[in-house]
Coordinates of C-alpha atoms in Angstrom, one line a residue:
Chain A
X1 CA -83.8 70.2 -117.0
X2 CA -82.5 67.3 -115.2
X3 CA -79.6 68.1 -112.5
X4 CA -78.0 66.5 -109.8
X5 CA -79.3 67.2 -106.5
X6 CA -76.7 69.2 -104.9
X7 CA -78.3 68.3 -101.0
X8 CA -77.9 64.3 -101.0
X9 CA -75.9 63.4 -98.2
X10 CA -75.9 59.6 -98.2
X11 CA -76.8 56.7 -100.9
X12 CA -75.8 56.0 -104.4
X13 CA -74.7 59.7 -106.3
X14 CA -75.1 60.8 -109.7
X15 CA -71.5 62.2 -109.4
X16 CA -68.6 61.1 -112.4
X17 CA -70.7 59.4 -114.7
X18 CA -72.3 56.9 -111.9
X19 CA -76.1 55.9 -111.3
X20 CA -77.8 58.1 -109.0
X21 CA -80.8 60.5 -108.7
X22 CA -81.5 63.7 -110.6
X23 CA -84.2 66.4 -109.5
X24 CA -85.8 69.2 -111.7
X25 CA -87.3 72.8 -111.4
X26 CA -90.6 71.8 -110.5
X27 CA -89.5 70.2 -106.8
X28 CA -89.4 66.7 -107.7
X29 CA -86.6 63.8 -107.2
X30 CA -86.1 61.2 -109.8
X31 CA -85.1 58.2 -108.0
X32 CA -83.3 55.1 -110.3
X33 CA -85.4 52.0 -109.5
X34 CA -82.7 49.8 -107.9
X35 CA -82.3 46.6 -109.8
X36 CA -83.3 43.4 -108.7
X37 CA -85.7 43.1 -105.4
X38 CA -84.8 46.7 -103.6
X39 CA -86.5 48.3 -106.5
X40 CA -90.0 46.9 -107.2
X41 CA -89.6 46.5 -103.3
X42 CA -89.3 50.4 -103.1
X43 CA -91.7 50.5 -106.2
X44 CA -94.3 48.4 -104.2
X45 CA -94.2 50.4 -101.0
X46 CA -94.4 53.7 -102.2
X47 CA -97.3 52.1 -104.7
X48 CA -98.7 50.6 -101.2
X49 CA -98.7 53.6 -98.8
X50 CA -100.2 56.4 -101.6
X51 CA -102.9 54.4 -101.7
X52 CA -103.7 53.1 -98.2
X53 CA -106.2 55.2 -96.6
X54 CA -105.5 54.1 -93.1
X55 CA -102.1 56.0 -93.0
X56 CA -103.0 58.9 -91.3
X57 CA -102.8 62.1 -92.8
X58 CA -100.0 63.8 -89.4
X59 CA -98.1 60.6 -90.6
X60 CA -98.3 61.1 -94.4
X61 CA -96.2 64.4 -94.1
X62 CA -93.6 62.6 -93.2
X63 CA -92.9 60.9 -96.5
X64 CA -92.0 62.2 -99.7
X65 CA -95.2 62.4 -101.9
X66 CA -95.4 59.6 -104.9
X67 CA -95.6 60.8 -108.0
X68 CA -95.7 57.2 -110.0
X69 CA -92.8 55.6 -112.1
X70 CA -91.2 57.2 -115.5
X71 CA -88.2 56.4 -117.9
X72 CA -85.8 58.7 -118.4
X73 CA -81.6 58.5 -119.1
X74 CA -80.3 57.2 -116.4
X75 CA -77.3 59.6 -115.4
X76 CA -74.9 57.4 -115.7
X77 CA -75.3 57.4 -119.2
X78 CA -76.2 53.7 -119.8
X79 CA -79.7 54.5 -122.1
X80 CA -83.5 54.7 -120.6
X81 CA -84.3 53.3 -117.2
X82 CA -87.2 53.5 -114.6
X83 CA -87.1 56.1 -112.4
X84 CA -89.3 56.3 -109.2
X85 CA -91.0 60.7 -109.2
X86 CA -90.9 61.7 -105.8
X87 CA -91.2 64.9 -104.2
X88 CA -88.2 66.5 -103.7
X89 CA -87.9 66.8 -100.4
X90 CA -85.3 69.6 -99.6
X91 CA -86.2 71.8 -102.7
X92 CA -88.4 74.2 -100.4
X93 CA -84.9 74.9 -98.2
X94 CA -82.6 77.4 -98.7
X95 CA -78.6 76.3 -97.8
X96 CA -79.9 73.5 -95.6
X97 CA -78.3 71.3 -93.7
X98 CA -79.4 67.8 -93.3
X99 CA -79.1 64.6 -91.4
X100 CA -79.0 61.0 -92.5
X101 CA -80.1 58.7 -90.0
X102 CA -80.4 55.0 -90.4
X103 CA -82.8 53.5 -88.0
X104 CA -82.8 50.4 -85.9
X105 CA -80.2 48.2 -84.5
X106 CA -80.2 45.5 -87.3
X107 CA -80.4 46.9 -90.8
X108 CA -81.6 43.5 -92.1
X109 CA -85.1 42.5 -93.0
X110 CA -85.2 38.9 -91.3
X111 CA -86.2 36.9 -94.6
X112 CA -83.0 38.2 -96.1
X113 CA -80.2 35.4 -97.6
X114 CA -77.7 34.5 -95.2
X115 CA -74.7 36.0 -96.7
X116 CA -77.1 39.7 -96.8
X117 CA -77.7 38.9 -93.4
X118 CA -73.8 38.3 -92.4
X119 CA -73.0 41.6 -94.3
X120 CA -75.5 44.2 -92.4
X121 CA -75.1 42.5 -89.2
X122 CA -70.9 42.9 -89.4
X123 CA -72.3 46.8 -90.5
X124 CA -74.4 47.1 -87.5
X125 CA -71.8 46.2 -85.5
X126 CA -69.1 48.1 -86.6
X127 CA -71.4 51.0 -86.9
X128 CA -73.2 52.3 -83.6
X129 CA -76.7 50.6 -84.8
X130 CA -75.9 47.6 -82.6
X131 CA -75.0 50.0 -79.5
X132 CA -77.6 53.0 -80.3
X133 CA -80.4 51.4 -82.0
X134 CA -79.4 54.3 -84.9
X135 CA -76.7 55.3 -87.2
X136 CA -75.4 58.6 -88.8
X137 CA -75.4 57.7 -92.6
X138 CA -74.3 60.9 -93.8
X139 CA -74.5 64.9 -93.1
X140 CA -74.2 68.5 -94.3
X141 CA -74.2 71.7 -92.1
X142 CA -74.4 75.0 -93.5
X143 CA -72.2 77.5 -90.9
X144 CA -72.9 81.5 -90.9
X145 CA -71.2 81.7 -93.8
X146 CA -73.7 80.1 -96.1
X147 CA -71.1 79.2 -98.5
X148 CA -69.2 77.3 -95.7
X149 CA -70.5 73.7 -96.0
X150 CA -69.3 71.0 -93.4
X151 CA -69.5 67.5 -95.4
X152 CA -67.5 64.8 -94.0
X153 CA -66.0 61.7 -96.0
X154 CA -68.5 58.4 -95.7
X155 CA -65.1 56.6 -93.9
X156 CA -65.4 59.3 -90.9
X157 CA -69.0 58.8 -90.2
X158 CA -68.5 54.9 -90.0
X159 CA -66.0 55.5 -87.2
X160 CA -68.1 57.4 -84.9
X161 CA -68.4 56.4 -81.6
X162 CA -71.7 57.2 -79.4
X163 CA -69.6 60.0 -78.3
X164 CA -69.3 61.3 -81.5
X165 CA -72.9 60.9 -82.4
X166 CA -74.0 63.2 -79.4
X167 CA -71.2 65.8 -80.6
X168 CA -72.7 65.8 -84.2
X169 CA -76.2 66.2 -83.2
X170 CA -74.5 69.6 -81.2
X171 CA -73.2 70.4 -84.1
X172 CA -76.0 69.9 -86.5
X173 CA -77.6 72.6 -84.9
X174 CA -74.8 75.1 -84.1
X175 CA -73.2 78.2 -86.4
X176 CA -70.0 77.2 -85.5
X177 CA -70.0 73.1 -86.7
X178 CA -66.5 72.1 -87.9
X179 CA -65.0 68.7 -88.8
X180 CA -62.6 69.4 -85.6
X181 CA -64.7 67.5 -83.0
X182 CA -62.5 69.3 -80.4
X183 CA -64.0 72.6 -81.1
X184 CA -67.0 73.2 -78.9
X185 CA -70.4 74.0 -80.9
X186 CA -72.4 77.0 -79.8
X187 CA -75.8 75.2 -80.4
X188 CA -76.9 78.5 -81.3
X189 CA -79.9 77.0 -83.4
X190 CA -80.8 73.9 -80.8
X191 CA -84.2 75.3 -79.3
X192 CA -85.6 76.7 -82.6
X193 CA -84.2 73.0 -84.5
X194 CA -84.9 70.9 -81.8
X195 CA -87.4 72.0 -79.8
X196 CA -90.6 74.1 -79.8
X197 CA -93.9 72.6 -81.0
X198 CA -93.1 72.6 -84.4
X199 CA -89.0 71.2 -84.0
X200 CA -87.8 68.2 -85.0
X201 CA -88.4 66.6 -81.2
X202 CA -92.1 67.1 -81.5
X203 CA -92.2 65.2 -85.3
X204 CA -90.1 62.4 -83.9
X205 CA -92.5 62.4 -81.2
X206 CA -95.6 61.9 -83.6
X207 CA -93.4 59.8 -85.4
X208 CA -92.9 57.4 -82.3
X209 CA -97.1 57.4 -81.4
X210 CA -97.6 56.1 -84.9
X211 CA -95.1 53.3 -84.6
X212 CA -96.7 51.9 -81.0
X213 CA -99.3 51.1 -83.1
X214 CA -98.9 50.4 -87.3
X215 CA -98.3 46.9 -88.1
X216 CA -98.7 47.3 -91.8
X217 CA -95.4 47.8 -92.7
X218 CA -91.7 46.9 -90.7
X219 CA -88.9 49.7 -91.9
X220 CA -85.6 48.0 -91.9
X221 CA -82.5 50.2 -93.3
X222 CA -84.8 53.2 -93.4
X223 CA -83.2 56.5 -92.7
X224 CA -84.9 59.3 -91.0
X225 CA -83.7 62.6 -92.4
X226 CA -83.5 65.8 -90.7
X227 CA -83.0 69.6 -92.0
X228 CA -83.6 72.8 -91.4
X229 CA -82.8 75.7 -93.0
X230 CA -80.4 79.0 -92.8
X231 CA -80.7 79.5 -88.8
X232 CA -82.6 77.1 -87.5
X233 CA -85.7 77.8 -89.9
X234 CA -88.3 74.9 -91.6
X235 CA -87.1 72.0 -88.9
X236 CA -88.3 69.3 -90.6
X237 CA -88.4 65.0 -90.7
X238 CA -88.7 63.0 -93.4
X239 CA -88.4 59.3 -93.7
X240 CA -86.4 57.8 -97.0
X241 CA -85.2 54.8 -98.4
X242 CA -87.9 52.2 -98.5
X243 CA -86.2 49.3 -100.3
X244 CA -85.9 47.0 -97.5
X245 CA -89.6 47.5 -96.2
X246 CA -91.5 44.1 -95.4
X247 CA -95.2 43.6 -94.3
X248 CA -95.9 44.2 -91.0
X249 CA -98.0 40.7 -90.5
X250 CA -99.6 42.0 -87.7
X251 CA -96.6 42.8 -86.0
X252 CA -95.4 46.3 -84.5
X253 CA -91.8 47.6 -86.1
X254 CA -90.0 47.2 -82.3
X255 CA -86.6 47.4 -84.6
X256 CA -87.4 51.0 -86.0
X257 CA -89.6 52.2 -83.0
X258 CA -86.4 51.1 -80.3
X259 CA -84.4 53.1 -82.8
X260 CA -86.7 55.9 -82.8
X261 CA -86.5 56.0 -78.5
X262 CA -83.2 56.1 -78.4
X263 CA -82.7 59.2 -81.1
X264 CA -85.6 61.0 -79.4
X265 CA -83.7 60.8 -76.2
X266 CA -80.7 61.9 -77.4
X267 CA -81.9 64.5 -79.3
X268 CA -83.6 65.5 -75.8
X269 CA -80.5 66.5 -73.9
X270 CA -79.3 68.3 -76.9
X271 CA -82.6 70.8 -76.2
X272 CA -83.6 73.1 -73.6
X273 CA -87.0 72.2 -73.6
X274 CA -85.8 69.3 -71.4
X275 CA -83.7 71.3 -69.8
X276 CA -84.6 74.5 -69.0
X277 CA -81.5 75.7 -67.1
X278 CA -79.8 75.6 -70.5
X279 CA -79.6 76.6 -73.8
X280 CA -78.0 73.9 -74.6
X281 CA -77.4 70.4 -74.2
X282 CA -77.0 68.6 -70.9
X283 CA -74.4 66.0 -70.3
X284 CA -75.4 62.8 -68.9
X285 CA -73.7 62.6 -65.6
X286 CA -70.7 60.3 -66.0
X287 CA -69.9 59.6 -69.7
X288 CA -68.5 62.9 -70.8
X289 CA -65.4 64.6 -70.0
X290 CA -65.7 68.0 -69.3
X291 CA -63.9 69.0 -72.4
X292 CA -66.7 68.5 -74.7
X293 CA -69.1 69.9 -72.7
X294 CA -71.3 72.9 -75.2
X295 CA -69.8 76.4 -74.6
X296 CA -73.3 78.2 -74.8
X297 CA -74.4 79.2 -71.3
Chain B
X1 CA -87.4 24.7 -44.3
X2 CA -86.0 24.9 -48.2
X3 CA -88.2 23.8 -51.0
X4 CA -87.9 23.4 -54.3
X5 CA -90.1 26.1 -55.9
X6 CA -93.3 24.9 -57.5
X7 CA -94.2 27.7 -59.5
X8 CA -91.1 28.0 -61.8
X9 CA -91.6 28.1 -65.5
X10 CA -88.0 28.1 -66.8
X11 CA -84.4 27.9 -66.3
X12 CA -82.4 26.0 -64.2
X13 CA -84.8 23.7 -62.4
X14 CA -83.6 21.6 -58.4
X15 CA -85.2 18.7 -59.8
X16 CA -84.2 15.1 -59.8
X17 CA -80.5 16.3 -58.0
X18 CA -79.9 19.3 -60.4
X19 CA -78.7 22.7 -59.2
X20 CA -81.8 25.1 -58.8
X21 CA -83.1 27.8 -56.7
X22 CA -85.0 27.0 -53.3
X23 CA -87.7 28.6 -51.4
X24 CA -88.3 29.1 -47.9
X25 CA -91.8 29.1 -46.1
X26 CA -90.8 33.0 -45.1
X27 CA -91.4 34.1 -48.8
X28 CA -87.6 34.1 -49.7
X29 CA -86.1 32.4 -53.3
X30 CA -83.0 31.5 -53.2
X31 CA -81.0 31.7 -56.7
X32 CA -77.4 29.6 -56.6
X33 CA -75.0 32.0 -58.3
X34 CA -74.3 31.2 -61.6
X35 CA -70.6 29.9 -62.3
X36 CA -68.7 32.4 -64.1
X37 CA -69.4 36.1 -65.5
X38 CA -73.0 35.5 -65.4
X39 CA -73.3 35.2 -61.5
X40 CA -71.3 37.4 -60.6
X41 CA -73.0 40.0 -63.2
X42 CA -76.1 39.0 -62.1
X43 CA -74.9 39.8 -57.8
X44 CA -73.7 43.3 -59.0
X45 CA -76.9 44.4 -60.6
X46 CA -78.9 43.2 -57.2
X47 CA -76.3 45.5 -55.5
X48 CA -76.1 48.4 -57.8
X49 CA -79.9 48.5 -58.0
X50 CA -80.5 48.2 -54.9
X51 CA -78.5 51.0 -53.8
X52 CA -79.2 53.1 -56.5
X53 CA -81.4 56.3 -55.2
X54 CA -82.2 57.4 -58.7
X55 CA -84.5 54.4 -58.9
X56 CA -88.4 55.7 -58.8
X57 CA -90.0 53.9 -55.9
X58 CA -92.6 52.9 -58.6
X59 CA -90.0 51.2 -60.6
X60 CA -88.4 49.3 -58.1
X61 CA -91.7 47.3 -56.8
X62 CA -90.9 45.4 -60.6
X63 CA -87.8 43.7 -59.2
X64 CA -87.7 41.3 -56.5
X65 CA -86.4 42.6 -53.5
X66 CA -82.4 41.5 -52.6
X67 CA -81.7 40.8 -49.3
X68 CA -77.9 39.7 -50.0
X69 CA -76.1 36.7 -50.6
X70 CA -76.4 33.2 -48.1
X71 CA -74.0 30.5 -48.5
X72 CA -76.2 27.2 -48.2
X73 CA -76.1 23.6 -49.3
X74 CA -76.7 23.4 -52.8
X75 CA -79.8 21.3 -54.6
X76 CA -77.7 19.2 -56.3
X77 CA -76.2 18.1 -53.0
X78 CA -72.6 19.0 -54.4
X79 CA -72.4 20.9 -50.7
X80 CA -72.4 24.9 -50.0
X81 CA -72.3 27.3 -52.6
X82 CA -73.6 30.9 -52.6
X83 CA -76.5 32.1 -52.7
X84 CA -78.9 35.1 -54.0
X85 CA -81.5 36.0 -51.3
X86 CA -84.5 37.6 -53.0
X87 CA -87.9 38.3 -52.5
X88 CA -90.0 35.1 -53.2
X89 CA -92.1 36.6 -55.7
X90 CA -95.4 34.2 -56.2
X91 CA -95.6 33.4 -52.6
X92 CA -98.6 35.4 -51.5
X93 CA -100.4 34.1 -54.9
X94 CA -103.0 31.0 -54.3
X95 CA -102.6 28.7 -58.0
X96 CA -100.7 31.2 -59.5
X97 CA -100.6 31.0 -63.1
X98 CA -97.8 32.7 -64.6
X99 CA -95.7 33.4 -68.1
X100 CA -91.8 34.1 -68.7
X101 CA -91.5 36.4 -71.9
X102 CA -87.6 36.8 -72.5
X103 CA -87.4 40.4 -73.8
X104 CA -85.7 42.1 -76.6
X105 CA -85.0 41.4 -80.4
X106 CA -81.2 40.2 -79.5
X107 CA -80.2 38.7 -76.3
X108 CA -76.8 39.0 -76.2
X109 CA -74.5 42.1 -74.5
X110 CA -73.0 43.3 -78.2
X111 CA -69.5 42.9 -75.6
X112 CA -70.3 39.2 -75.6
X113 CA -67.5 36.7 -76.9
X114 CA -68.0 35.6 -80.8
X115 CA -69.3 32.1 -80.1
X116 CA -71.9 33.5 -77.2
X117 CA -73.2 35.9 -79.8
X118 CA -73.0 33.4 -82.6
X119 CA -74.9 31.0 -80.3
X120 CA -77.4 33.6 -79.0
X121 CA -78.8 34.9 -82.7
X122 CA -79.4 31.4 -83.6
X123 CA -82.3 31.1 -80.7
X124 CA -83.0 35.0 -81.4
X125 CA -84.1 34.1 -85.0
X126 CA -85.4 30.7 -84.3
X127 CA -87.5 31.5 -81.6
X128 CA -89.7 34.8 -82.3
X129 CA -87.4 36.8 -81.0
X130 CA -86.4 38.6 -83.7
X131 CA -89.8 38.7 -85.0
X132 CA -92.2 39.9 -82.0
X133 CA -89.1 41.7 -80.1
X134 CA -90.0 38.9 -77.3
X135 CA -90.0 35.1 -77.3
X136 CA -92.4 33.2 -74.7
X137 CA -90.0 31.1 -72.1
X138 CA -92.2 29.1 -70.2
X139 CA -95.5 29.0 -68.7
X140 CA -97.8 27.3 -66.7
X141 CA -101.8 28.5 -66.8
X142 CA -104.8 27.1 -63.9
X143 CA -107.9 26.4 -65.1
X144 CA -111.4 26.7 -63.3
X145 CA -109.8 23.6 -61.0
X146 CA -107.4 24.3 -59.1
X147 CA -105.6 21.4 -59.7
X148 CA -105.7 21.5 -63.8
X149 CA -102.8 22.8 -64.5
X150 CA -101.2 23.3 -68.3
X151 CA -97.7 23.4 -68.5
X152 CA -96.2 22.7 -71.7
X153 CA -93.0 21.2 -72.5
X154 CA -89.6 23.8 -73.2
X155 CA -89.5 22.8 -76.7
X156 CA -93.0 22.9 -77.8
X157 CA -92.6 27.0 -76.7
X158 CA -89.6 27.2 -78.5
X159 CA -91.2 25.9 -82.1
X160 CA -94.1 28.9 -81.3
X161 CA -94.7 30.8 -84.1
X162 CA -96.6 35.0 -83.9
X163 CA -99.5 33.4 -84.3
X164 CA -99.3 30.9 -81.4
X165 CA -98.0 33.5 -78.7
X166 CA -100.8 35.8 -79.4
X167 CA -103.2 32.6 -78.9
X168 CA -101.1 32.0 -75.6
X169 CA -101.9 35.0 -74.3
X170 CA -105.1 34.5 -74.7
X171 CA -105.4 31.4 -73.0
X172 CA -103.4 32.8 -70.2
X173 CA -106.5 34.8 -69.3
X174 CA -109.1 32.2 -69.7
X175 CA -110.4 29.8 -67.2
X176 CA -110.5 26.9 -70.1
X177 CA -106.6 27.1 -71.7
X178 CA -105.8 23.7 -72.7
X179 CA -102.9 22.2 -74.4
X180 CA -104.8 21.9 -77.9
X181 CA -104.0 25.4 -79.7
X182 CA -107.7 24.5 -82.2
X183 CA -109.6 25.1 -78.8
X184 CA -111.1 28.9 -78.3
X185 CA -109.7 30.3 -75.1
X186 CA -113.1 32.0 -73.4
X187 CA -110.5 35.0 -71.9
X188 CA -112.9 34.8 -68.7
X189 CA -110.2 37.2 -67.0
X190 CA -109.3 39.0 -69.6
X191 CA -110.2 42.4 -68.4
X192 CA -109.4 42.3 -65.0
X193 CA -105.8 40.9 -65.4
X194 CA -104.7 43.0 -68.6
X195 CA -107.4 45.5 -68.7
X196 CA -108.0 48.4 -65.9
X197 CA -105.8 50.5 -63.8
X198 CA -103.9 48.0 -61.7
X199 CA -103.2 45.3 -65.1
X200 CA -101.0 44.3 -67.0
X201 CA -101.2 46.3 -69.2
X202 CA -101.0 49.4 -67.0
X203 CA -98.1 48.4 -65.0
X204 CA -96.0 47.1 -68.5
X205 CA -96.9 50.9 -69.8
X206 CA -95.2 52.2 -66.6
X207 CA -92.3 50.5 -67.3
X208 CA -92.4 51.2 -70.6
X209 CA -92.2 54.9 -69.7
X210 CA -89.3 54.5 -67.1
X211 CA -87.8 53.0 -70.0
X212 CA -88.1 55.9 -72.5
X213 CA -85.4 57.6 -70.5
X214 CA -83.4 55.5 -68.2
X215 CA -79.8 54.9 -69.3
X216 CA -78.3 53.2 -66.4
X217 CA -78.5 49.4 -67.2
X218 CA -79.4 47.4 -70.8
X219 CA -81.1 44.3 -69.6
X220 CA -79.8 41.7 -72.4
X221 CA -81.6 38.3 -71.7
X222 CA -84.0 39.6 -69.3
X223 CA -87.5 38.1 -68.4
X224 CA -91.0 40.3 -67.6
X225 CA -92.7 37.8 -65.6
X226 CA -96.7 37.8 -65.4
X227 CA -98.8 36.8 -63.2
X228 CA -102.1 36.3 -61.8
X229 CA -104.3 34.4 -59.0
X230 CA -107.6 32.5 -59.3
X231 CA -110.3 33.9 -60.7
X232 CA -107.3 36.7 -62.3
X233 CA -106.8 38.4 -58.8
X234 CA -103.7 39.7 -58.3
X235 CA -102.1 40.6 -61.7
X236 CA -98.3 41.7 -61.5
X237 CA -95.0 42.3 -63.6
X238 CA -91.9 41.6 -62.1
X239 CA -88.7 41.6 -64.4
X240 CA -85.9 38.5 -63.5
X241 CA -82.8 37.3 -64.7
X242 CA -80.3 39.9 -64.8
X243 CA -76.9 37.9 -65.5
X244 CA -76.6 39.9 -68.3
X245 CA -77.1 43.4 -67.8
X246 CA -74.2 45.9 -69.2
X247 CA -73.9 49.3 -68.2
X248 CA -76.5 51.8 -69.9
X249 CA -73.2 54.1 -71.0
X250 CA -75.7 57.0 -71.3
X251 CA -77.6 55.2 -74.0
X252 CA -81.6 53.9 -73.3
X253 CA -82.3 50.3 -74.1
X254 CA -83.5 50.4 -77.2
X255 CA -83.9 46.7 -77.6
X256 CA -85.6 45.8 -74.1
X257 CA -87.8 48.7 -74.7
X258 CA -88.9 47.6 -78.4
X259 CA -89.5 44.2 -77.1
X260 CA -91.4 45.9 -74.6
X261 CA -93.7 48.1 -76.9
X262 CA -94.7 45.0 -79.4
X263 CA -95.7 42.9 -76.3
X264 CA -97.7 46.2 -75.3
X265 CA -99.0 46.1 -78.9
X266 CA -99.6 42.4 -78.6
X267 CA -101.4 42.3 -75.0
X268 CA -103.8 45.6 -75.9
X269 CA -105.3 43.3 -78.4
X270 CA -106.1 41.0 -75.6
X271 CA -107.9 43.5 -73.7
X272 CA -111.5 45.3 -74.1
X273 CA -109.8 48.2 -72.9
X274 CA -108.4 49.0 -76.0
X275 CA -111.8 47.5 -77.8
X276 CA -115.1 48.0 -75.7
X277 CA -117.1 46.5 -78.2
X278 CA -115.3 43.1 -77.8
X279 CA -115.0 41.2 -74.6
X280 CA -112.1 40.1 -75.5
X281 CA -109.8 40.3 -78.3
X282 CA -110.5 41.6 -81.8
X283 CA -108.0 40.1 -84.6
X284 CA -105.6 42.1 -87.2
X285 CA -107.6 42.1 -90.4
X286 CA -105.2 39.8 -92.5
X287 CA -103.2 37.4 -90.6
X288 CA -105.6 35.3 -88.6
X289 CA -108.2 32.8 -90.1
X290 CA -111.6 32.6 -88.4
X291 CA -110.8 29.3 -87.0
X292 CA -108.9 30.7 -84.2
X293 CA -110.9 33.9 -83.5
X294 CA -112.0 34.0 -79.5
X295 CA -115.3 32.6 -78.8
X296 CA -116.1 35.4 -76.1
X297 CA -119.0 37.6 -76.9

């Protein structure tokens, strides 16, 4: 009944006898409460936000549904252990390709200890989150061949540069992604992924009118996650990972929401809604070389 | 014919034979050049900016206008040094009162050397600007005289805690701010210095938007200055201190502009624009006791 989800691109994986999620048949994702404080933290937000009724119901959508706490095996074999029931976010998709995206430019909830605190921040450095406000945690692209999966190693991701980042984002939404960042992607799929009133641009955009307001909660090391489906279909944004969530006190998150900004604009000038002279994406006028600029006319 | 400026709330200061900026009686403020990077940083910006034609007009009326650089005999009578020549930004105000809000979660260029950085998060997380996005520098508010003026001391600011700098802002719209935080502000200006469509509040939101896509300069350590005249005429922005703005690289400023949204967030709770039923500001439903709510009607 139980299986190990075949679409998880970042995080802890049930994979050689390890702790890490399982989903079932019926579309949900059985998520190992973390020990210590990141799991009843998790625990106590999801418990929070099913039941507050001033999260609006646009905003709800873009959270994975809660379906309580139960004990199962854990998968690395070690006996019965809480498991968060969530909605299994990707189960709708067929060969879908998906994006990890950890938001803000410091990972670290500020009442963390100081030695946490030392650890994310070196992270956020090393990382693009300091530079970008984001990170790429972790990816999958389906090409035309739907067999032909591009999943890079967690060590490449870590090294990518903002250059990088813009390339991938191409690529997300191109038949022809391919770990060889000097192959050109034909963002064949950018308008129908991106852009459009139903793309992923328009969700971040509701996304980003919620957060200029909400002050119940503050999302630190939260990951936005985007997919869509065999060409370009279902474009869709979900936010995961909630074990680092703190009370808003009154207080807007500016952490996730500069975050947000900056992937919304540089999603932007991967779409030709912003620019309508081009399929595809538009280089910003003196950081790229000519090399990588997209092939699609 | 140079002065020492009497409406400054913070930085470096002429007084008692220190190095400071000057005034003249033709609306000009002179700014000695920092020794080091951070004045010569500071004289590129005013050059670049200046020059820069991708600017909007509507943009550029938040900076003080540069008018070069002037060699003149220094405040602290250590003889000629350079000077910035800019626009003297309070002179046309009668009693201005005015507030320095240091923008942005992290204050340092992520380029910085270890020890700056090191320096730099300490104040970030001591002061609230990790916490609001912003930190309060300095201020100085009028009351119904003319000659009652509140200016608090550096480090009294510096110890404010979320809870305090929303109170602030309070009293920097009412005609009876006083130095005892247990005393109601009346927010007698409330609407016409935050509220309408000359504010605050409307002019922050334009920046705010210029923001959402510029990617020419990060302005690390930066201030938004407000101000207003008596009897709240005369409410304007103005952004200062640029001695450390990097290059933008293509990438939006993420942390100015977060800063920027939770004192957006902060201020519209301030204003009856954003609650016609209140006068002046309605509270967040948990994190204020009723001892400090406003005493306007």
């Amino acid at each position: 009944m139980f299986k190990v989800p075949v679409h998880q691109v970042a995080g802890h994986q049930a994979i050689g006898g390890k702790l890490g999620p399982l989903v079932d048949d019926d579309g949900r994702f059985y998520k190992p409460l973390q020990s210590g404080e990141r799991g009843s933290t998790e625990k106590a937000f999801y418990t929070s936000f099913s039941s507050n009724t001033s999260i609006p119901e646009d905003i709800r959508r873009f959270f994975p549904v809660f379906h309580g706490t139960q004990v199962l095996e854990a998968s690395d074999g070690s006996g019965p252990c809480p498991h968060l029931v969530l909605q299994d976010i990707v189960s709708g998709h067929l060969s879908p390709s998906i994006m990890d995206i950890k938001m803000g430019a410091n990972t670290w909830p500020p009442q963390s200890p100081e030695d946490y605190i030392t650890r994310c921040l070196e992270k956020d450095r090393e990382t693009t989150s300091i530079n970008l406000g984001f990170r790429i945690e972790g990816f999958h692209i389906y090409r035309s061949e739907e067999s032909d999966l591009w999943k890079p190693e967690k060590q490449f991701i870590k090294s990518f540069s903002a250059q990088d980042v813009r390339l991938v984002l191409k690529k997300f939404v191109s038949s022809n992604a391919s770990p060889d960042l000097d192959l050109n992607p034909d963002c064949a799929f950018a308008s129908i992924v991106y852009g459009g009133s139903t793309g992923i641009l328009a969700q971040l955009r509701e996304l980003k009118a919620w957060f200029e307001v909400q002050t119940i909660y503050r999302f630190y090391s939260c990951s936005v996650l985007m997919m869509h489906g065999k060409g370009g279909s279902g474009a869709a944004v979900k936010l995961v990972d909630f074990a680092h969530v703190v009370d808003g006190e009154g207080v807007i998150d500016h952490n996730f929401l500069g975050g947000l900004c900056s992937l919304i604009e540089f999603i932007s000038k991967a779409t030709q809604d912003e620019y309508p002279n081009k399929t595809c994406l538009k280089d910003s006028e003196n950081n790229r070389s000519s090399s990588d600029n997209c092939t699609c006319e």
